[in-house]
Coordinates of C-alpha atoms in Angstrom, one line a residue:
Chain A
M1 CA 13.7 17.1 36.6
E2 CA 15.4 15.2 33.8
D3 CA 18.5 13.4 34.6
A4 CA 21.3 15.7 33.4
K5 CA 23.5 12.8 32.4
K6 CA 20.8 11.1 30.4
L7 CA 20.1 14.4 28.7
E8 CA 23.7 14.7 27.7
E9 CA 23.8 11.2 26.3
F10 CA 20.6 11.9 24.4
Q11 CA 22.0 15.0 22.8
A12 CA 25.2 13.2 22.0
K13 CA 23.2 10.6 20.1
I14 CA 21.3 13.3 18.3
D15 CA 24.5 15.1 17.4
A16 CA 26.0 11.8 16.0
D17 CA 22.8 11.4 13.9
I18 CA 21.8 8.2 15.7
K19 CA 18.1 7.7 15.4
I20 CA 16.0 7.7 18.6
E21 CA 13.7 4.7 18.8
P22 CA 10.5 4.3 20.7
K23 CA 12.0 2.4 23.6
D24 CA 15.0 4.7 24.0
W25 CA 15.1 7.2 26.8
M26 CA 14.0 10.7 25.6
P27 CA 13.3 14.0 27.4
E28 CA 9.6 14.5 28.0
K29 CA 9.7 17.7 26.0
Y30 CA 11.1 15.9 23.0
R31 CA 8.3 13.4 23.3
Q32 CA 5.6 16.1 23.6
N33 CA 7.1 18.0 20.7
L34 CA 7.0 14.9 18.5
V35 CA 3.5 14.0 19.6
R36 CA 2.4 17.5 18.6
Q37 CA 4.2 17.6 15.3
I38 CA 3.5 14.0 14.0
S39 CA -0.1 14.1 15.0
Q40 CA -0.5 17.5 13.4
H41 CA 1.1 16.1 10.3
A42 CA -1.3 13.0 10.4
H43 CA -4.3 15.2 10.8
S44 CA -3.2 17.3 7.9
E45 CA -3.2 14.3 5.6
I46 CA -6.6 13.3 6.7
I47 CA -8.3 16.7 6.7
G48 CA -6.5 17.3 3.3
M49 CA -8.7 14.5 1.8
Q50 CA -11.7 16.8 2.1
P51 CA -10.8 19.6 -0.3
E52 CA -9.7 17.1 -2.9
G53 CA -12.7 14.8 -2.3
N54 CA -14.8 17.8 -3.0
W55 CA -13.9 17.4 -6.7
L56 CA -13.6 13.6 -6.9
T57 CA -17.3 13.2 -8.0
R58 CA -16.8 16.0 -10.6
A59 CA -13.4 15.0 -12.0
P60 CA -13.8 15.7 -15.7
S61 CA -12.2 12.5 -17.2
L62 CA -11.9 8.9 -16.2
R63 CA -8.2 9.2 -16.1
S64 CA -8.2 12.2 -13.8
K65 CA -10.8 10.6 -11.6
K66 CA -8.8 7.5 -11.2
I67 CA -5.6 9.5 -10.4
L68 CA -7.4 11.7 -7.9
M69 CA -9.0 8.7 -6.2
A70 CA -5.6 7.0 -5.9
K71 CA -4.1 10.2 -4.6
I72 CA -6.7 10.7 -1.9
Q73 CA -6.2 7.1 -1.0
D74 CA -2.5 7.7 -0.6
E75 CA -3.3 10.6 1.7
A76 CA -5.3 8.2 3.9
G77 CA -2.3 5.8 3.8
H78 CA 0.0 8.6 4.9
G79 CA -2.3 9.5 7.7
L80 CA -2.2 5.9 8.8
Y81 CA 1.7 5.7 8.8
L82 CA 1.9 8.9 10.7
Y83 CA -0.7 7.9 13.3
C84 CA 1.2 4.7 13.8
A85 CA 4.5 6.6 14.1
A86 CA 2.8 8.9 16.7
E87 CA 1.3 5.9 18.6
T88 CA 4.8 4.7 19.3
L89 CA 5.1 7.7 21.6
G90 CA 2.4 6.2 23.9
V91 CA -0.7 8.1 22.7
S92 CA -3.6 6.2 21.1
R93 CA -5.2 7.1 17.8
E94 CA -8.5 7.6 19.6
Q95 CA -6.8 10.2 21.8
F96 CA -5.3 12.0 18.8
L97 CA -8.8 12.2 17.2
K98 CA -10.3 13.5 20.4
W99 CA -7.7 16.3 20.5
L100 CA -8.4 17.1 16.9
H101 CA -12.2 17.2 17.5
E102 CA -11.8 19.4 20.6
G103 CA -9.6 21.8 18.7
A104 CA -6.6 21.1 20.9
A105 CA -4.7 19.6 17.9
K106 CA -4.1 21.5 14.7
Y107 CA -3.7 20.5 11.1
S108 CA -2.2 22.5 8.2
S109 CA -4.3 25.7 7.8
V110 CA -4.0 25.5 4.1
F111 CA -6.8 22.9 4.0
N112 CA -9.2 25.5 5.4
Y113 CA -9.3 27.2 2.0
P114 CA -12.1 26.0 -0.3
T115 CA -11.5 24.2 -3.6
L116 CA -13.7 26.2 -6.0
T117 CA -12.8 24.9 -9.4
W118 CA -11.2 21.8 -11.0
A119 CA -8.0 23.9 -11.3
D120 CA -7.8 24.0 -7.5
I121 CA -7.1 20.2 -7.6
G122 CA -4.1 21.0 -9.8
A123 CA -3.1 23.9 -7.5
I124 CA -3.2 21.6 -4.5
G125 CA -1.0 19.1 -6.1
W126 CA 1.4 21.5 -7.6
L127 CA 1.6 24.1 -4.8
V128 CA 0.4 22.5 -1.6
D129 CA 2.0 19.1 -2.1
G130 CA 4.9 20.9 -3.7
A131 CA 5.4 22.9 -0.5
A132 CA 4.8 19.8 1.7
I133 CA 7.5 17.9 -0.2
V134 CA 10.1 20.4 0.5
N135 CA 9.3 20.1 4.2
Q136 CA 9.0 16.3 4.1
V137 CA 12.2 15.7 2.2
S138 CA 14.0 17.6 4.9
L139 CA 12.1 15.6 7.6
Q140 CA 13.5 12.3 6.2
G141 CA 16.5 13.2 8.3
T142 CA 14.5 13.8 11.5
S143 CA 15.9 12.3 14.6
Y144 CA 13.0 10.1 15.6
G145 CA 13.3 6.8 13.8
P146 CA 9.6 5.9 13.2
Y147 CA 8.9 9.5 11.9
S148 CA 11.9 9.4 9.7
R149 CA 10.9 6.1 8.2
A150 CA 7.3 7.2 7.6
M151 CA 8.7 10.3 5.8
V152 CA 10.8 8.2 3.4
K153 CA 7.7 6.2 2.4
I154 CA 5.6 9.3 2.1
C155 CA 8.1 11.3 0.0
K156 CA 8.0 8.6 -2.7
E157 CA 4.3 9.1 -3.2
E158 CA 4.2 12.8 -2.7
S159 CA 6.5 13.5 -5.7
F160 CA 3.9 11.7 -7.8
H161 CA 1.2 13.9 -6.3
Q162 CA 3.1 17.0 -7.1
R163 CA 3.5 15.9 -10.7
Q164 CA -0.2 15.0 -10.9
G165 CA -1.1 18.5 -9.8
Y166 CA 1.3 20.2 -12.1
E167 CA 0.0 18.1 -15.0
I168 CA -3.5 19.4 -14.4
I169 CA -2.3 23.0 -14.3
A170 CA -0.1 22.5 -17.4
D171 CA -3.0 21.0 -19.4
L172 CA -5.3 23.9 -18.3
S173 CA -2.7 26.4 -19.3
K174 CA -2.5 24.9 -22.8
G175 CA -6.3 24.7 -23.1
T176 CA -9.1 27.1 -23.9
E177 CA -9.2 30.7 -22.7
E178 CA -11.5 29.7 -19.9
Q179 CA -9.2 26.9 -18.8
K180 CA -6.2 29.3 -18.8
Q181 CA -8.2 31.7 -16.6
M182 CA -9.1 28.8 -14.3
A183 CA -5.5 27.9 -13.9
Q184 CA -4.5 31.5 -13.2
D185 CA -7.3 32.0 -10.8
A186 CA -6.3 28.9 -8.8
L187 CA -2.7 30.1 -8.7
N188 CA -3.9 33.5 -7.4
R189 CA -5.8 32.0 -4.6
W190 CA -3.4 29.2 -3.5
W191 CA 0.0 30.9 -3.9
W192 CA 0.0 32.8 -0.6
P193 CA -1.6 30.0 1.5
S194 CA 1.0 27.6 0.2
I195 CA 3.8 30.0 1.2
M196 CA 2.3 30.3 4.7
M197 CA 2.4 26.5 5.0
F198 CA 6.0 26.8 6.2
G199 CA 4.8 28.7 9.3
P200 CA 6.0 31.8 11.0
H201 CA 9.4 33.4 10.3
D202 CA 12.2 31.8 12.2
G203 CA 12.3 34.5 14.8
D204 CA 8.6 34.1 15.6
S205 CA 8.3 30.4 15.6
A206 CA 7.4 29.0 19.1
H207 CA 9.0 25.6 18.7
S208 CA 11.7 26.1 16.1
N209 CA 15.0 26.4 18.1
Q210 CA 14.5 23.4 20.4
S211 CA 13.2 21.4 17.4
L212 CA 16.3 22.2 15.4
K213 CA 18.6 21.3 18.3
W214 CA 16.9 18.0 18.7
K215 CA 16.8 17.5 15.0
I216 CA 13.1 17.0 15.0
K217 CA 13.2 19.7 12.3
R218 CA 16.3 19.8 10.2
E219 CA 16.0 23.2 8.5
S220 CA 14.3 26.4 9.5
N221 CA 10.9 27.6 8.3
D222 CA 12.4 30.4 6.2
E223 CA 15.1 28.2 4.6
L224 CA 12.4 25.7 3.5
R225 CA 10.1 28.4 2.3
Q226 CA 12.8 30.0 0.2
R227 CA 13.6 26.6 -1.4
Y228 CA 9.9 26.2 -2.3
V229 CA 9.6 29.6 -3.8
D230 CA 12.8 29.2 -5.8
K231 CA 11.8 25.9 -7.4
T232 CA 8.2 26.9 -8.0
I233 CA 8.6 30.2 -9.8
H234 CA 10.2 28.7 -12.8
Q235 CA 7.5 26.0 -13.0
G236 CA 4.8 28.6 -13.2
E237 CA 6.6 30.9 -15.6
I238 CA 7.1 28.2 -18.3
L239 CA 3.3 27.7 -18.3
G240 CA 2.8 31.4 -18.9
L241 CA 1.3 32.0 -15.5
T242 CA 1.8 35.0 -13.3
F243 CA 2.4 34.9 -9.6
P244 CA 0.2 37.2 -7.5
D245 CA 3.1 39.2 -6.1
E246 CA 4.2 42.4 -7.7
N247 CA 7.5 42.4 -5.7
L248 CA 8.5 39.0 -6.7
K249 CA 12.0 39.1 -8.4
L250 CA 15.2 37.3 -8.5
N251 CA 17.7 38.9 -6.2
E252 CA 21.0 38.9 -8.1
Q253 CA 23.1 39.1 -4.9
T254 CA 21.6 36.1 -3.1
G255 CA 20.5 34.1 -6.2
H256 CA 17.1 33.7 -4.5
Y257 CA 13.7 35.1 -5.2
D258 CA 12.5 38.0 -3.0
I259 CA 8.8 38.0 -2.2
S260 CA 6.4 40.6 -0.6
P261 CA 5.9 40.6 3.1
I262 CA 3.6 37.8 4.2
D263 CA 0.1 38.7 5.5
W264 CA 0.5 37.2 9.0
D265 CA -2.8 38.6 10.2
E266 CA -4.5 36.3 7.7
F267 CA -2.3 33.4 8.7
W268 CA -3.0 33.7 12.4
N269 CA -6.7 34.3 11.8
V270 CA -7.0 31.0 9.9
V271 CA -4.9 29.2 12.5
K272 CA -7.2 30.4 15.2
G273 CA -10.2 28.9 13.5
N274 CA -11.5 31.7 11.4
G275 CA -10.6 30.5 7.9
P276 CA -13.2 29.9 5.3
G277 CA -13.3 26.1 5.9
N278 CA -12.2 25.5 9.5
R279 CA -15.7 24.7 10.8
I280 CA -16.7 22.7 7.7
R281 CA -13.6 20.5 7.8
L282 CA -13.9 19.7 11.4
A283 CA -17.6 19.2 11.4
H284 CA -17.2 16.8 8.5
H285 CA -14.6 14.8 10.3
I286 CA -16.6 14.7 13.5
K287 CA -19.7 13.6 11.7
A288 CA -18.0 10.8 9.8
H289 CA -16.4 9.6 13.1
D290 CA -19.8 9.7 15.0
D291 CA -21.6 8.1 12.1
G292 CA -19.1 5.3 12.1
A293 CA -19.2 4.7 15.9
W294 CA -21.7 1.8 15.6
V295 CA -19.5 0.1 12.9
R296 CA -16.4 0.3 15.1
E297 CA -18.4 -1.0 18.1
A298 CA -19.7 -3.9 16.0
A299 CA -16.1 -4.7 14.8
I300 CA -14.9 -4.8 18.4
A301 CA -17.9 -6.8 19.7
Y302 CA -17.3 -9.3 16.9
R303 CA -13.6 -9.7 17.6
N304 CA -14.3 -10.2 21.3
K305 CA -16.9 -12.9 20.5
M306 CA -14.4 -14.7 18.2
N307 CA -11.6 -14.4 20.8
A308 CA -13.9 -15.9 23.5
K309 CA -14.8 -18.7 21.1
S310 CA -11.2 -19.5 20.3
K311 CA -10.4 -19.6 24.1
I312 CA -13.2 -22.2 24.7
A313 CA -12.0 -24.2 21.7
Chain B
M1 CA -21.1 -2.0 -35.6
N2 CA -21.7 -5.1 -33.4
T3 CA -24.7 -3.6 -31.5
N4 CA -25.1 -6.5 -29.1
L5 CA -21.5 -6.4 -28.1
Y6 CA -21.6 -2.7 -27.7
T7 CA -24.6 -2.8 -25.5
Y8 CA -23.1 -5.6 -23.4
C9 CA -19.9 -3.7 -22.8
L10 CA -21.8 -0.7 -21.7
R11 CA -23.8 -2.8 -19.2
L12 CA -20.5 -4.2 -17.8
A13 CA -18.9 -0.7 -17.8
D14 CA -21.8 1.2 -16.3
N15 CA -22.2 -1.1 -13.3
G16 CA -18.6 -0.4 -12.4
L17 CA -18.7 3.3 -13.3
I18 CA -21.8 4.1 -11.2
L19 CA -20.9 1.9 -8.2
S20 CA -17.4 3.4 -8.1
H21 CA -19.0 6.9 -8.2
R22 CA -21.0 6.1 -5.1
I23 CA -17.8 5.0 -3.4
A24 CA -16.1 8.2 -4.5
E25 CA -18.9 10.1 -2.8
Y26 CA -18.1 8.3 0.4
C27 CA -14.5 9.6 0.3
S28 CA -13.2 10.7 3.8
A29 CA -16.5 9.6 5.4
G30 CA -15.6 6.0 6.4
P31 CA -16.0 4.7 10.0
Q32 CA -12.2 4.5 10.4
L33 CA -9.2 5.3 8.3
E34 CA -8.5 1.7 7.4
E35 CA -11.9 1.5 5.9
D36 CA -11.4 4.7 3.9
L37 CA -8.4 3.0 2.4
A38 CA -10.0 -0.3 1.7
I39 CA -13.2 1.0 0.2
T40 CA -11.3 3.3 -2.1
N41 CA -9.3 0.3 -3.3
V42 CA -12.6 -1.3 -4.3
G43 CA -13.7 1.9 -6.0
L44 CA -10.5 2.2 -7.9
D45 CA -10.8 -1.4 -9.2
L46 CA -14.3 -0.9 -10.3
L47 CA -13.5 2.4 -12.0
G48 CA -10.6 0.7 -13.8
Q49 CA -12.8 -2.1 -15.0
A50 CA -15.4 0.5 -16.2
E51 CA -12.7 2.4 -18.1
S52 CA -11.6 -0.7 -19.9
F53 CA -15.0 -1.7 -21.0
L54 CA -15.9 1.8 -22.0
K55 CA -12.7 1.9 -24.1
Y56 CA -13.7 -1.3 -25.8
A57 CA -17.3 0.0 -26.3
A58 CA -15.9 3.2 -27.9
E59 CA -13.7 1.1 -30.2
I60 CA -16.7 -1.0 -31.3
K61 CA -18.8 2.1 -31.9
G62 CA -16.0 3.8 -33.8
G63 CA -16.2 7.3 -35.3
G64 CA -13.5 8.7 -33.0
I65 CA -15.6 8.6 -29.8
T66 CA -13.7 8.0 -26.6
E67 CA -14.3 6.3 -23.3
D68 CA -14.7 9.8 -21.8
D69 CA -17.4 10.7 -24.3
L70 CA -19.3 7.6 -23.2
A71 CA -18.9 8.4 -19.5
Y72 CA -19.5 12.1 -19.7
K73 CA -21.7 12.8 -22.6
R74 CA -24.2 10.0 -22.7
K75 CA -27.8 10.8 -21.6
E76 CA -29.3 9.1 -18.6
K77 CA -31.5 6.7 -20.7
D78 CA -28.4 5.5 -22.5
F79 CA -26.8 4.3 -19.2
L80 CA -27.3 0.6 -18.7
C81 CA -26.3 0.1 -15.0
V82 CA -28.5 -2.0 -12.7
H83 CA -30.5 -0.1 -10.1
L84 CA -28.6 -1.6 -7.2
T85 CA -25.5 0.4 -8.2
E86 CA -27.5 3.7 -8.2
I87 CA -28.7 3.4 -4.6
P88 CA -27.3 6.2 -2.5
N89 CA -25.0 5.8 0.5
F90 CA -27.7 5.9 3.2
D91 CA -25.4 4.5 5.8
Y92 CA -22.5 2.1 6.1
A93 CA -24.9 -0.9 6.3
Y94 CA -26.4 0.0 3.0
I95 CA -23.0 0.6 1.5
M96 CA -21.7 -2.8 2.5
A97 CA -25.0 -4.6 1.7
R98 CA -25.0 -3.1 -1.8
Q99 CA -21.3 -3.9 -2.2
F100 CA -21.7 -7.5 -1.1
L101 CA -24.7 -8.2 -3.4
M102 CA -22.8 -6.7 -6.3
D103 CA -19.5 -8.4 -5.4
A104 CA -21.1 -11.8 -5.3
F105 CA -22.7 -11.1 -8.7
N106 CA -19.4 -9.8 -10.2
F107 CA -17.5 -12.8 -8.9
Y108 CA -19.6 -15.4 -10.7
L109 CA -19.9 -13.1 -13.7
Y110 CA -16.2 -12.7 -14.2
S111 CA -15.5 -16.3 -13.3
K112 CA -17.3 -17.1 -16.5
L113 CA -16.2 -14.1 -18.6
V114 CA -12.5 -15.1 -18.2
N115 CA -13.3 -17.8 -20.7
S116 CA -14.9 -15.5 -23.2
K117 CA -14.0 -16.1 -26.9
D118 CA -13.6 -12.3 -27.2
D119 CA -10.0 -11.7 -26.3
I120 CA -10.6 -8.2 -24.9
I121 CA -13.5 -9.3 -22.7
A122 CA -11.4 -12.3 -21.5
G123 CA -8.4 -10.0 -20.8
I124 CA -10.3 -7.4 -18.8
S125 CA -12.1 -10.2 -16.9
A126 CA -8.8 -12.0 -16.1
K127 CA -7.7 -8.8 -14.3
A128 CA -11.2 -8.2 -12.8
I129 CA -11.6 -11.6 -11.3
K130 CA -8.6 -11.2 -9.1
E131 CA -10.0 -7.9 -7.9
V132 CA -13.6 -9.0 -7.3
T133 CA -12.4 -12.1 -5.5
Y134 CA -10.8 -9.8 -2.9
H135 CA -13.9 -7.5 -3.0
L136 CA -16.2 -10.5 -2.2
S137 CA -14.0 -11.8 0.5
R138 CA -13.8 -8.3 2.1
S139 CA -17.5 -7.6 1.9
S140 CA -18.4 -11.1 3.1
D141 CA -16.3 -10.5 6.2
W142 CA -18.0 -7.3 6.9
I143 CA -21.5 -8.8 6.5
V144 CA -20.7 -11.4 9.1
R145 CA -19.0 -8.9 11.4
L146 CA -22.0 -6.5 11.2
G147 CA -24.5 -9.4 11.5
Q148 CA -22.8 -10.9 14.5
G149 CA -21.5 -7.6 16.0
T150 CA -23.9 -5.7 18.2
Q151 CA -27.7 -5.6 18.3
E152 CA -27.6 -2.3 16.5
S153 CA -25.3 -3.4 13.7
H154 CA -27.4 -6.6 13.2
Q155 CA -30.5 -4.6 12.9
R156 CA -28.9 -2.1 10.5
I157 CA -27.5 -4.7 8.2
Q158 CA -30.7 -6.7 8.2
T159 CA -32.7 -3.6 7.3
A160 CA -30.3 -2.7 4.5
F161 CA -30.7 -6.1 3.0
D162 CA -34.5 -6.0 3.4
E163 CA -34.6 -2.7 1.6
L164 CA -32.1 -3.6 -1.2
W165 CA -33.5 -7.0 -1.9
M166 CA -36.0 -5.8 -4.4
F167 CA -33.1 -4.7 -6.7
T168 CA -31.5 -8.1 -6.9
D169 CA -34.0 -9.5 -9.3
E170 CA -32.6 -7.3 -12.1
L171 CA -29.1 -8.8 -11.8
F172 CA -30.4 -12.0 -13.3
E173 CA -32.8 -10.5 -15.8
S174 CA -31.6 -11.7 -19.2
D175 CA -32.5 -10.7 -22.7
E176 CA -31.9 -11.7 -26.4
I177 CA -28.6 -9.8 -26.3
E178 CA -27.2 -11.8 -23.5
K179 CA -28.6 -15.1 -24.7
S180 CA -27.1 -14.6 -28.2
L181 CA -23.7 -13.6 -26.8
E182 CA -23.7 -16.6 -24.5
K183 CA -24.4 -18.8 -27.5
E184 CA -21.5 -17.3 -29.3
G185 CA -19.3 -17.9 -26.2
I186 CA -18.6 -14.2 -25.8
G187 CA -20.9 -13.1 -23.0
V188 CA -22.9 -14.5 -20.1
D189 CA -26.7 -15.0 -19.8
S190 CA -27.2 -13.4 -16.4
S191 CA -30.0 -15.8 -15.4
T192 CA -27.4 -18.6 -15.3
L193 CA -25.6 -16.9 -12.4
K194 CA -28.5 -16.9 -10.0
K195 CA -28.0 -20.3 -8.5
D196 CA -24.4 -19.8 -7.5
W197 CA -25.1 -16.3 -6.3
Q198 CA -28.0 -17.4 -4.2
M199 CA -25.9 -20.1 -2.6
K200 CA -23.2 -17.7 -1.7
I201 CA -25.7 -15.2 -0.3
N202 CA -27.2 -18.0 1.8
E203 CA -23.8 -19.2 3.1
V204 CA -22.8 -15.7 4.2
F205 CA -26.2 -14.8 5.6
S206 CA -26.2 -18.0 7.6
L207 CA -22.8 -17.1 9.1
A208 CA -24.0 -13.6 9.8
G209 CA -27.3 -14.7 11.3
I210 CA -29.2 -12.6 8.7
N211 CA -32.5 -13.7 7.3
V212 CA -32.9 -13.9 3.5
P213 CA -35.6 -11.3 2.7
K214 CA -38.9 -12.6 1.6
I215 CA -39.1 -12.7 -2.2
E216 CA -41.8 -10.3 -3.4
K217 CA -42.6 -9.5 -7.0
H218 CA -41.8 -5.9 -7.7
S219 CA -43.0 -4.0 -10.7
L220 CA -39.6 -2.6 -11.6
Q221 CA -38.4 -1.4 -14.9
Y222 CA -34.7 -2.2 -15.3
G223 CA -31.6 -0.1 -15.5
K224 CA -29.9 -2.5 -17.8
F225 CA -32.6 -1.5 -20.4
G226 CA -32.1 2.2 -19.8
L227 CA -34.9 2.8 -17.2
H228 CA -33.5 4.0 -13.9
T229 CA -34.2 5.0 -10.4
E230 CA -34.7 8.6 -9.6
Y231 CA -31.3 8.7 -8.0
L232 CA -29.3 8.3 -11.2
G233 CA -30.1 11.7 -12.8
Y234 CA -28.6 13.6 -9.9
L235 CA -25.5 11.4 -9.9
L236 CA -25.0 12.1 -13.6
A237 CA -25.7 15.8 -13.2
E238 CA -22.8 16.0 -10.8
M239 CA -20.5 13.6 -12.6
Q240 CA -20.9 15.1 -16.1
H241 CA -21.1 18.7 -15.0
I242 CA -17.7 20.0 -16.2
P243 CA -17.5 18.3 -19.6
L244 CA -21.0 19.5 -20.3
L245 CA -20.3 23.0 -19.1
Y246 CA -17.2 23.3 -21.2
P247 CA -18.0 21.3 -24.3
D248 CA -14.9 22.5 -26.3
A249 CA -12.3 21.9 -23.5
K250 CA -10.1 18.8 -23.1
W251 CA -9.4 17.6 -19.6

């Protein structure tokens, strides 16, 4: 049983927007919730390197190759910040990876969709990163100090990613007929997965209420999703692209865009592991980890040897 | 057109372009996240150097061609990278051995090229030397770590060097182009770099407990003269695929 007085003090700190730091007392459920959310976020950054890496060796210009390489490197860096933030909650990186490999930890389902053309690299930046930013900007105000600070750093780089993706789509939209089609096709395939990134509707979200009360999350899934839709429609329309939703229209009363019902069957099916890329993404990560085992062992053995030497000296 | 200078720039560019491509292939497959970050850094530096030299080569060639034309529309035989850069990522030991051998070469090369009388080459090299100094320090550390780590890592890195050694000869193969550019104070005769390079290799191998492979004479034709390993064709087929498939499109 949690000490009721401690819990009350904890909630008072949260209500006063005082950040919770690693050594502060926190309810076990708060800790577990953060471990789940931050590691899921870290895994998403790392698994997200794969669909983009899929086109790195085929990037069609030196400039686009350089930018994509730098972007993927940023994702690795974000993963690193986030694993470090999650480690402050008393779980090791090795353990996080074990949970990922066993299927006990999730990552964003959107990365289970394949990148089929160069335009998909644009769509990931514009739509997937665009959706991620909406969530991450909001998370800068999260109550756990290390997570909040990681988000501040990450947001600075993500806005560059979103621009990079939009630039690719914009260039394609102004290009040859085939390039325009490529851009439209990418929008058709990535629009709904990007919308689903915000997770289930507020009423159906398992962790939402408690997370909002503890300010782990600052805004609800549906609020964030609406913000993403509202800002993205205009960006697509000025490029002459059409969103794959016949019911999409500006609601004069609310001032927001209405969209068709979301296909939650598809969402849950992909979450449960049946997306086009779930097996491939995980298998790739496991193989890289296994292939690298001898390198990590060598690095540890060498460090131990050096430590032993310096003790003798 | 200054043909010698054009060819020389392509050689410098293609080494970076092809090696950075191999690094790009390794994306998200590193032994740990920190390594994914570090090796991508190296790849980005090399790609940036390649881009600068290709830009200069395009300028020398004239006629409106661009650095992208040179990267994406040249035929295999017109690429002038050394074979070592073409070797696939067989495992992390090969990746680091290949990197270390090239880093050491690049370090001595750019140490000289910073003094080139050609302002553009000197300028690119001034930036490059800062980058390759870090590359060499990083790969040297890894060679020692792997050489001194576990029995397995020692065996793997020794094997990688044994297998790659035959490609090091080419690094110091010189020709009239290099000799004449060296005379003009613009370029470097590669054969003059061998002594320093070998000393560096010996120093790191000795710290790592690695044997310098036996020198054997190989009957190799050289990449810097346009004759490549069988690996390069596949690499280019992938790298050049989009611009060749959509010749009228801009990217």
